[in-house]
Structures are given as C-alpha cells and as structure tokens.
Amino acid sequence: MPKPVTIADVQVILTQPGKSRQAIVKVTTSEPGLYGLGCATFTQRIFAVAAAIERHLKPFLLGRDVDRIEEIWNMSMVHGYWRNGPVLNNAISGVDQALWDIKGKRAGMPVYDLLGGKSRGAAHVYVHADGDSKEEVADNVRAYMEAGFRYVRIQLGGYGGKGSPMSKPKNAPPGAYFDPRDYARRTLEMIEHVRGQVGDQIELLHDIHERLAPIQAVQFAKDVEPFKLFFLEDALAPEDIAWFRMIRAQSATPLAMGELFNNPHEWQLLIQERLIDFIRMHISQMGGITPARNVAIFADMYGVRTAWHGPSDTSPVGHAANLQLDLWHPNFGIQEWYRPSELDYAIFPGLPVVEDGYLYPNDKPGLGIDIDEELAAKYPPADIIEDWTQTRLPDGSPARP
Ligand code: MG
C-alpha cells in the first residue's frame, strides 16, 4: 500500500475584491506542491467562519488522508455535536471543496468527471436586470438579450422595491424600509410591461426574496402566472415552507427555493412532495460539493431541477464548484451568474467565462481555478456592518431581508 497523502495545513484566505467579503480555504498536503481550494463564503459572518476553521476544523483535520472525502465530511459534521448551522457548514464546505479539488488534481480529471462525467458541455446562465422604472428594466433586459443572454432575472428597485410612499411613525429607526403590498403591485406591473416589450423569446425570472407575507405570496404566484416566468424565487421564507402546498395547489408558476437552507429537513419535504421545480442552495452554505451531489441525485428522482445560488457573495472558487456540478448532473436547470470584474479574473485564474449566455469550464483537473494570494492580500475584507439586511416594514418593525 502506498503511503496516503495527508492534510498538512488548512489556511483561510479572506479577500474582498468587490462588494462582497469572501473566504477561501486552501488545503495543502504532504505532497509538495499539491493543494486544493474551497469556498467558505458566508459574507455577513466571514470572521466567524474563519475562526471555526482555524480554531476547530484545522486541528481536527491535520494528518488525515485527503482521499477520504466522505468520511471527513461526515465526521466534521458530527464532531461538533450541534450541526447544520451556517457558520460550521461554510467552514466544512471550504475543506470539502478543497478535497474534491485535490482528488481531481491527483486523478488528472476535472471534478465533473469524478462525479460521473459531463451531461453537457456548458451551463446556461441567468443574469440580473434591475431598474428604478419598468422602462429601465425593459431596456436592461434588451441589452442582455443583445449580449446573447436568454435568461434574465428582473427586479424593480432591488429586493422589495424602493421609493414606495409610506408613512412611518415619527420615532422610526433608520433601516432599509419597504412596503410589501406596494412592492407586489408595482412588480406585477413591471413584469407585465417587460413581457409585453421583449416578447416570448426570452426567459424571465423574479426573486421575491421572502419579502411577502405567505398569503401575499400565494396571491403573487397566481397573479404572475400569465406572464410565464421561468421561475419565481424565494416566494416564502424557509420558516414558512409549509405554505408551498397552498401556492402549488393554486398556480402553475414554476417555483425555485433554497439559498438560505442549512438543514436537510428544509429541502427533503419540498422535493419529495414535488412542491418546487428548482432547488437552489448556496453550495458552501449547505456544506460543500458532497451534500450538493447527494441533493442533486435525490432531486432528480422527483423531477426537480437545480439552480445553485450564484451571485457575487459566492466566491469565484464557489462559482467554479457550481459549474462542476452543473456540467455533471442530468437534472441541471439553470445557473445564476454575476458578472466578475477584471480584478476577480486576475485574483482567481481559471474563473469560468460566459460566452453567448453559456458558462464554459476550462476542463483542467480539479475545480480548474487558482488564487493569486499576493494580489488577494491587497484587498483585505472590510470591517463593515451590513445595511441592506437591516430591513424594516413601514411601521419600523424588523423584516426578513
Ligand atoms: Mg435569491
């Protein structure tokens, strides 16, 4: 038996080349020059994830056999006894993705080949069009269409909208205010307008971002049905998922859900009862490639497709991991895509590229992505207190962002 390759070090690299703070895990091995990268980005609590990795996971993992991904994932999950929380899931994901990267490099294969091989050569993506007016949103959609995109998410004034007339109490604290009913009314008008302007040859999506009360979400899914969305995202908060039965019974609007999910209980019921059409976890938030692979296979048995979470608060390493999954699983639906900056591409060589609405891999072994650590260090994460998640209803009470 050859001597196993073992984990020699687990480093956390924190960087912020754009608006989101990112956590990358680098696992180095007993074999000189062999290392893997993984995404552990929980941007709002990035320093807690770093501490979980450095103080808890790293001492537990040093010296372990890098080939035993399943064992390491399961033991990491139960070793803290309390589990399925966002900080620890992200920490475990950083290591898990890095181990898949290492296994691919050792095998000389991209991760999609380790998973079973390609079902497709590239992944369809959707991009975000926002605007302060319905006319501006329509213009932005047209610009995307001209650039070759065929799937566009449309929002009016950001999540929950903005600029609604509202009368707040005179002692209302500062915050990101929105009015759910006004948001729903104006968004329906916007979607009708955009569909009328751009026709049927483009797929439109919308993200409610859990901004409506459950019964308002039921109404919205019915009202938006004539405009034939590709999907309606996060119609409900994870705490309200039992309401999906009501939406399903009353509308044929395709539903996507899952970016906030941490715990298998949250996705099991929705898939088994066929209450949604697209499952879309944040891969690092659920614990990495290992659990995502399991969910993709599980969802396939129930006709549910994937749409993994992929905005700018997924790191480039996380986007590379998303793409490996997208290329492999037969039940791929769509991939959310941000538009990386030149700096993102400079810090992360191998970050996938979009051409004509498709995301392409570079077919290198492992995840196919690397990091320029010196350049990343020039953009350290800022000490900020997030504003956009300090969400309030018109009377000042806290709301889900
Ligand atoms: Mg979303």
Coordinates of C-alpha atoms and ligand atoms in Angstrom, one line a residue:
M1 CA 0.0 0.0 0.0
P2 CA 1.4 3.4 -0.9
K3 CA 1.6 5.9 1.9
P4 CA -1.5 8.1 1.9
V5 CA -1.3 11.8 1.0
T6 CA -2.4 13.7 4.1
I7 CA -3.6 17.1 5.1
A8 CA -0.5 19.2 6.0
D9 CA -2.2 22.6 6.6
V10 CA -5.6 24.3 6.3
Q11 CA -5.4 28.1 5.6
V12 CA -8.1 30.6 5.4
I13 CA -7.7 33.4 2.8
L14 CA -10.0 36.4 3.3
T15 CA -10.3 38.9 0.5
Q16 CA -12.7 41.5 -0.9
P17 CA -12.0 42.4 -4.5
G18 CA -15.6 43.7 -4.9
K19 CA -18.6 44.4 -2.7
S20 CA -18.6 41.0 -1.0
R21 CA -16.2 39.7 1.5
Q22 CA -15.0 36.2 0.6
A23 CA -13.5 33.3 2.5
I24 CA -11.3 30.8 0.5
V25 CA -9.9 27.7 2.2
K26 CA -6.5 26.4 1.0
V27 CA -5.7 22.8 2.0
T28 CA -2.1 21.9 1.5
T29 CA -0.9 18.3 1.5
S30 CA 2.0 16.1 2.4
E31 CA 2.8 16.0 -1.3
P32 CA 4.9 19.1 -2.3
G33 CA 3.0 21.5 -4.5
L34 CA -0.3 19.6 -4.2
Y35 CA -3.1 21.8 -2.7
G36 CA -6.8 22.4 -3.2
L37 CA -9.1 25.4 -2.9
G38 CA -12.7 25.6 -1.5
C39 CA -15.3 28.3 -0.9
A40 CA -16.4 29.0 2.7
T41 CA -18.1 32.4 2.0
F42 CA -20.7 33.4 4.4
T43 CA -20.1 37.0 3.7
Q44 CA -22.1 38.6 6.6
R45 CA -20.3 36.5 9.2
I46 CA -17.0 35.9 7.5
F47 CA -14.8 36.2 10.6
A48 CA -16.8 33.7 12.5
V49 CA -16.3 31.2 9.7
A50 CA -12.5 31.9 9.7
A51 CA -12.4 31.2 13.4
A52 CA -14.4 28.0 13.1
I53 CA -11.9 26.7 10.5
E54 CA -8.7 27.9 12.3
R55 CA -9.7 27.0 15.8
H56 CA -11.9 24.0 15.4
L57 CA -11.6 22.3 12.0
K58 CA -7.9 22.6 11.3
P59 CA -6.6 20.9 14.5
F60 CA -9.2 18.2 13.9
L61 CA -8.1 17.5 10.3
L62 CA -4.3 17.8 10.2
G63 CA -2.7 14.5 9.2
R64 CA -5.9 12.9 7.7
D65 CA -5.9 11.1 4.4
V66 CA -7.0 13.5 1.7
D67 CA -8.7 10.7 -0.3
R68 CA -11.4 10.1 2.4
I69 CA -13.7 12.9 1.5
E70 CA -16.9 11.1 2.6
E71 CA -15.5 10.2 6.0
I72 CA -14.0 13.6 6.6
W73 CA -17.3 15.4 5.6
N74 CA -19.5 13.2 7.9
M75 CA -17.1 13.2 10.8
S76 CA -16.6 17.0 10.5
M77 CA -20.4 17.4 10.6
V78 CA -21.0 15.3 13.7
H79 CA -17.8 16.2 15.6
G80 CA -19.2 19.5 16.8
Y81 CA -22.3 17.5 18.0
W82 CA -24.5 20.6 17.2
R83 CA -24.7 20.7 13.4
N84 CA -26.4 22.1 10.3
G85 CA -25.7 25.7 11.2
P86 CA -24.5 28.3 8.6
V87 CA -21.0 29.0 10.2
L88 CA -20.0 25.4 10.5
N89 CA -21.5 24.4 7.2
N90 CA -19.5 27.0 5.4
A91 CA -16.3 26.0 7.2
I92 CA -16.8 22.3 6.3
S93 CA -17.5 23.4 2.7
G94 CA -14.2 25.1 2.4
V95 CA -12.4 21.9 3.3
D96 CA -14.8 19.7 1.3
Q97 CA -14.4 21.6 -2.0
A98 CA -10.6 21.7 -1.5
L99 CA -10.5 17.9 -1.1
W100 CA -12.5 17.4 -4.3
D101 CA -10.1 19.8 -6.0
I102 CA -7.1 17.8 -4.7
K103 CA -8.7 14.5 -5.7
G104 CA -9.3 15.8 -9.2
K105 CA -5.7 17.0 -9.4
R106 CA -4.4 13.6 -8.3
A107 CA -6.6 11.8 -10.8
G108 CA -5.8 14.2 -13.6
M109 CA -9.6 14.8 -14.0
P110 CA -12.0 17.7 -13.6
V111 CA -14.4 17.2 -10.7
Y112 CA -17.3 16.7 -13.1
D113 CA -15.5 13.6 -14.3
L114 CA -15.1 12.3 -10.7
L115 CA -18.9 12.8 -10.3
G116 CA -19.8 10.7 -13.3
G117 CA -18.9 12.8 -16.4
K118 CA -20.5 15.6 -18.4
S119 CA -24.1 15.7 -19.3
R120 CA -23.5 18.9 -21.2
G121 CA -20.6 21.0 -22.5
A122 CA -21.6 24.3 -20.9
A123 CA -24.2 25.6 -18.5
H124 CA -27.0 28.1 -19.3
V125 CA -26.8 31.1 -17.0
Y126 CA -29.2 33.8 -15.9
V127 CA -28.2 37.3 -15.1
H128 CA -29.8 40.2 -13.1
A129 CA -31.6 43.1 -14.6
D130 CA -32.7 45.8 -12.2
G131 CA -34.0 49.3 -12.7
D132 CA -35.8 52.2 -10.9
S133 CA -38.6 52.1 -13.5
K134 CA -40.3 49.4 -15.6
E135 CA -39.0 51.1 -18.7
E136 CA -35.4 50.9 -17.4
V137 CA -35.8 47.2 -16.5
A138 CA -37.0 46.5 -20.0
D139 CA -34.0 48.4 -21.5
N140 CA -31.6 46.4 -19.4
V141 CA -33.2 43.1 -20.5
R142 CA -32.9 44.1 -24.1
A143 CA -29.2 44.9 -23.6
Y144 CA -28.7 41.5 -22.1
M145 CA -30.5 39.9 -25.0
E146 CA -28.2 41.7 -27.4
A147 CA -25.2 40.3 -25.4
G148 CA -26.5 36.8 -26.0
F149 CA -28.3 36.0 -22.7
R150 CA -31.5 34.1 -22.9
Y151 CA -32.5 34.1 -19.2
V152 CA -32.8 37.3 -17.2
R153 CA -34.0 37.9 -13.6
I154 CA -36.0 41.1 -13.4
Q155 CA -36.3 43.3 -10.3
L156 CA -37.7 46.8 -9.8
G157 CA -35.7 48.9 -7.3
G158 CA -33.9 46.0 -5.6
Y159 CA -35.4 43.4 -3.3
G160 CA -38.8 44.6 -2.0
G161 CA -38.6 47.6 -4.3
K162 CA -37.8 51.1 -3.1
G163 CA -39.4 54.5 -3.2
S164 CA -42.8 53.4 -2.0
P165 CA -44.8 56.1 -0.4
M166 CA -45.1 55.1 3.3
S167 CA -45.9 56.9 6.5
K168 CA -43.5 55.8 9.2
P169 CA -44.0 56.5 12.9
K170 CA -42.1 59.7 13.9
N171 CA -39.7 57.7 16.1
A172 CA -38.9 55.2 13.3
P173 CA -35.3 54.0 13.5
P174 CA -33.0 54.0 10.4
G175 CA -33.1 51.0 8.1
A176 CA -33.8 49.5 4.7
Y177 CA -37.6 50.1 4.6
F178 CA -40.0 48.5 2.1
D179 CA -43.8 48.2 1.7
P180 CA -44.7 44.6 0.8
R181 CA -48.1 45.4 -0.8
D182 CA -46.7 48.3 -2.9
Y183 CA -43.7 46.1 -3.9
A184 CA -46.1 43.3 -5.1
R185 CA -48.3 45.7 -7.1
R186 CA -45.5 47.6 -8.8
T187 CA -43.6 44.4 -9.6
L188 CA -46.5 42.8 -11.3
E189 CA -46.9 45.9 -13.4
M190 CA -43.2 45.8 -14.2
I191 CA -43.3 42.1 -15.2
E192 CA -46.3 42.7 -17.4
H193 CA -44.6 45.6 -19.1
V194 CA -41.3 43.8 -19.7
R195 CA -43.0 40.7 -21.1
G196 CA -45.0 43.0 -23.4
Q197 CA -41.8 44.8 -24.6
V198 CA -39.5 41.8 -25.1
G199 CA -41.9 39.1 -26.2
D200 CA -41.8 35.4 -25.6
Q201 CA -38.4 34.6 -26.9
I202 CA -36.6 35.3 -23.6
E203 CA -37.0 33.6 -20.2
L204 CA -37.8 36.0 -17.4
L205 CA -37.3 35.2 -13.7
H206 CA -38.1 37.1 -10.5
D207 CA -36.9 36.9 -6.9
I208 CA -39.4 37.8 -4.1
H209 CA -36.6 37.3 -1.7
E210 CA -39.0 36.3 1.1
R211 CA -40.4 39.9 1.2
L212 CA -44.1 39.0 1.3
A213 CA -46.4 37.5 3.9
P214 CA -47.3 33.9 3.0
I215 CA -50.8 34.7 1.8
Q216 CA -49.5 37.6 -0.3
A217 CA -47.0 35.2 -1.9
V218 CA -49.9 32.9 -2.8
Q219 CA -51.7 35.8 -4.5
F220 CA -48.5 36.9 -6.3
A221 CA -47.8 33.4 -7.7
K222 CA -51.3 33.4 -9.1
D223 CA -51.3 36.9 -10.5
V224 CA -47.9 36.5 -12.2
E225 CA -49.0 33.2 -13.9
P226 CA -50.0 34.7 -17.3
F227 CA -46.5 36.2 -17.8
K228 CA -44.9 32.7 -17.9
L229 CA -41.9 33.2 -15.7
F230 CA -39.1 30.6 -16.0
F231 CA -39.2 30.6 -12.2
L232 CA -40.4 32.6 -9.2
E233 CA -37.7 32.5 -6.5
D234 CA -37.9 32.5 -2.7
A235 CA -41.7 33.2 -2.7
L236 CA -41.6 32.3 1.0
A237 CA -39.1 32.4 3.9
P238 CA -37.6 29.0 5.0
E239 CA -39.7 29.3 8.2
D240 CA -42.9 29.3 6.0
I241 CA -42.2 26.4 3.6
A242 CA -45.4 24.5 4.6
W243 CA -47.2 27.3 2.6
F244 CA -45.7 26.0 -0.6
R245 CA -48.6 23.5 -0.6
M246 CA -51.0 26.4 -1.0
I247 CA -49.1 28.0 -3.8
R248 CA -48.7 24.7 -5.6
A249 CA -52.5 24.0 -5.4
Q250 CA -53.4 27.3 -6.9
S251 CA -50.8 28.2 -9.5
A252 CA -48.6 26.7 -12.2
T253 CA -45.9 29.3 -11.8
P254 CA -42.6 27.4 -11.6
L255 CA -41.0 27.8 -8.2
A256 CA -37.4 27.9 -7.1
M257 CA -36.2 27.8 -3.5
G258 CA -33.3 27.1 -1.2
E259 CA -30.5 29.6 -1.0
L260 CA -31.0 30.1 2.8
F261 CA -31.3 26.4 3.6
N262 CA -28.9 24.8 6.1
N263 CA -30.6 21.6 7.2
P264 CA -31.8 18.6 5.1
H265 CA -35.2 18.9 6.7
E266 CA -35.6 22.1 4.7
W267 CA -35.3 20.5 1.3
Q268 CA -36.5 17.0 1.9
L269 CA -40.2 17.8 2.1
L270 CA -40.2 20.3 -0.8
I271 CA -38.5 17.7 -3.1
Q272 CA -40.5 14.7 -2.0
E273 CA -43.8 16.4 -2.3
R274 CA -42.8 18.0 -5.6
L275 CA -43.7 21.4 -4.2
I276 CA -41.0 23.2 -6.1
D277 CA -39.4 22.9 -9.6
F278 CA -35.8 24.2 -8.9
I279 CA -33.7 23.5 -5.8
R280 CA -31.1 26.2 -5.4
M281 CA -28.9 26.0 -2.3
H282 CA -25.8 28.1 -1.7
I283 CA -23.3 25.3 -2.0
S284 CA -21.0 26.5 0.7
Q285 CA -24.0 27.1 3.0
M286 CA -25.1 23.5 2.7
G287 CA -21.6 22.1 3.4
G288 CA -19.9 21.8 0.0
I289 CA -19.9 19.6 -3.1
T290 CA -20.5 16.3 -1.1
P291 CA -24.0 17.2 0.1
A292 CA -24.9 19.1 -3.1
R293 CA -24.1 15.9 -5.1
N294 CA -26.5 14.0 -2.8
V295 CA -29.3 16.5 -3.2
A296 CA -28.9 16.7 -7.0
I297 CA -29.3 12.9 -7.2
F298 CA -32.2 12.9 -4.8
A299 CA -34.0 15.8 -6.6
D300 CA -33.5 14.1 -10.0
M301 CA -35.7 11.2 -8.7
Y302 CA -38.6 13.6 -8.2
G303 CA -38.2 15.6 -11.4
V304 CA -36.8 18.7 -9.6
R305 CA -34.0 20.6 -11.3
T306 CA -31.1 22.5 -9.9
A307 CA -30.4 26.3 -9.9
W308 CA -27.5 26.7 -7.5
H309 CA -27.2 30.1 -5.8
G310 CA -24.5 32.2 -7.7
P311 CA -24.4 35.9 -7.0
S312 CA -21.4 38.0 -6.0
D313 CA -21.5 36.6 -2.4
T314 CA -20.4 33.3 -3.8
S315 CA -16.6 33.4 -4.3
P316 CA -15.1 32.7 -7.7
V317 CA -14.0 29.3 -6.2
G318 CA -17.6 28.7 -5.3
H319 CA -18.7 29.6 -8.8
A320 CA -16.1 27.1 -10.2
A321 CA -17.6 24.4 -7.9
N322 CA -21.2 25.3 -9.1
L323 CA -20.1 24.8 -12.7
Q324 CA -18.6 21.4 -12.0
L325 CA -21.9 20.3 -10.6
D326 CA -23.9 21.9 -13.4
L327 CA -22.0 20.1 -16.1
W328 CA -22.4 16.7 -14.5
H329 CA -25.9 16.3 -13.1
P330 CA -28.6 15.3 -15.6
N331 CA -31.2 17.4 -13.8
F332 CA -29.5 20.8 -14.3
G333 CA -31.9 23.6 -14.7
I334 CA -30.0 27.0 -14.8
Q335 CA -27.0 28.7 -13.1
E336 CA -27.3 32.1 -11.6
W337 CA -24.3 34.2 -12.7
Y338 CA -22.8 37.5 -11.6
R339 CA -20.5 39.5 -13.9
P340 CA -17.0 39.2 -12.4
S341 CA -14.6 42.1 -12.7
E342 CA -11.2 42.1 -14.3
L343 CA -9.8 42.1 -10.8
D344 CA -11.8 38.9 -10.0
Y345 CA -10.3 37.2 -13.0
A346 CA -6.8 38.4 -12.1
I347 CA -7.0 37.2 -8.5
F348 CA -8.7 33.9 -9.5
P349 CA -7.1 32.5 -12.7
G350 CA -9.4 29.9 -14.2
L351 CA -12.6 31.6 -13.1
P352 CA -15.1 30.4 -15.7
V353 CA -16.1 32.6 -18.6
V354 CA -19.5 33.3 -20.2
E355 CA -19.9 33.4 -23.9
D356 CA -23.3 33.9 -25.6
G357 CA -25.2 33.0 -22.4
Y358 CA -23.3 29.8 -21.7
L359 CA -20.8 29.3 -18.9
Y360 CA -17.8 27.3 -20.0
P361 CA -15.3 25.2 -18.0
N362 CA -11.6 25.2 -18.7
D363 CA -11.5 21.4 -18.3
K364 CA -8.4 21.4 -16.1
P365 CA -8.1 18.8 -13.3
G366 CA -9.9 19.5 -10.0
L367 CA -12.1 22.7 -9.8
G368 CA -10.0 24.3 -12.5
I369 CA -9.4 27.5 -10.5
D370 CA -6.4 29.0 -8.6
I371 CA -5.7 32.0 -6.5
D372 CA -3.1 34.7 -6.6
E373 CA -2.6 35.1 -2.9
E374 CA -0.3 38.2 -3.1
L375 CA -2.9 40.0 -5.1
A376 CA -5.8 38.8 -2.9
A377 CA -3.9 40.1 0.1
K378 CA -4.0 43.6 -1.3
Y379 CA -7.8 43.6 -1.0
P380 CA -8.5 42.6 2.7
P381 CA -12.1 42.3 3.9
A382 CA -13.5 45.5 5.4
D383 CA -14.9 45.8 8.9
I384 CA -18.4 46.7 7.9
I385 CA -21.9 46.5 9.4
E386 CA -24.2 45.5 6.6
D387 CA -27.0 48.0 5.8
W388 CA -29.1 46.1 3.3
T389 CA -30.0 43.4 5.8
Q390 CA -31.3 45.9 8.3
T391 CA -34.7 45.5 6.7
R392 CA -37.9 47.1 8.1
L393 CA -41.6 47.3 7.4
P394 CA -43.2 50.7 7.2
D395 CA -44.0 50.8 10.9
G396 CA -40.3 50.2 11.7
S397 CA -40.5 46.5 12.7
P398 CA -37.7 44.2 11.5
A399 CA -38.4 42.1 8.4
R400 CA -36.6 39.3 6.6
P401 CA -34.1 40.7 4.0
Ligands
MG1 MG -32.1 34.8 -4.5

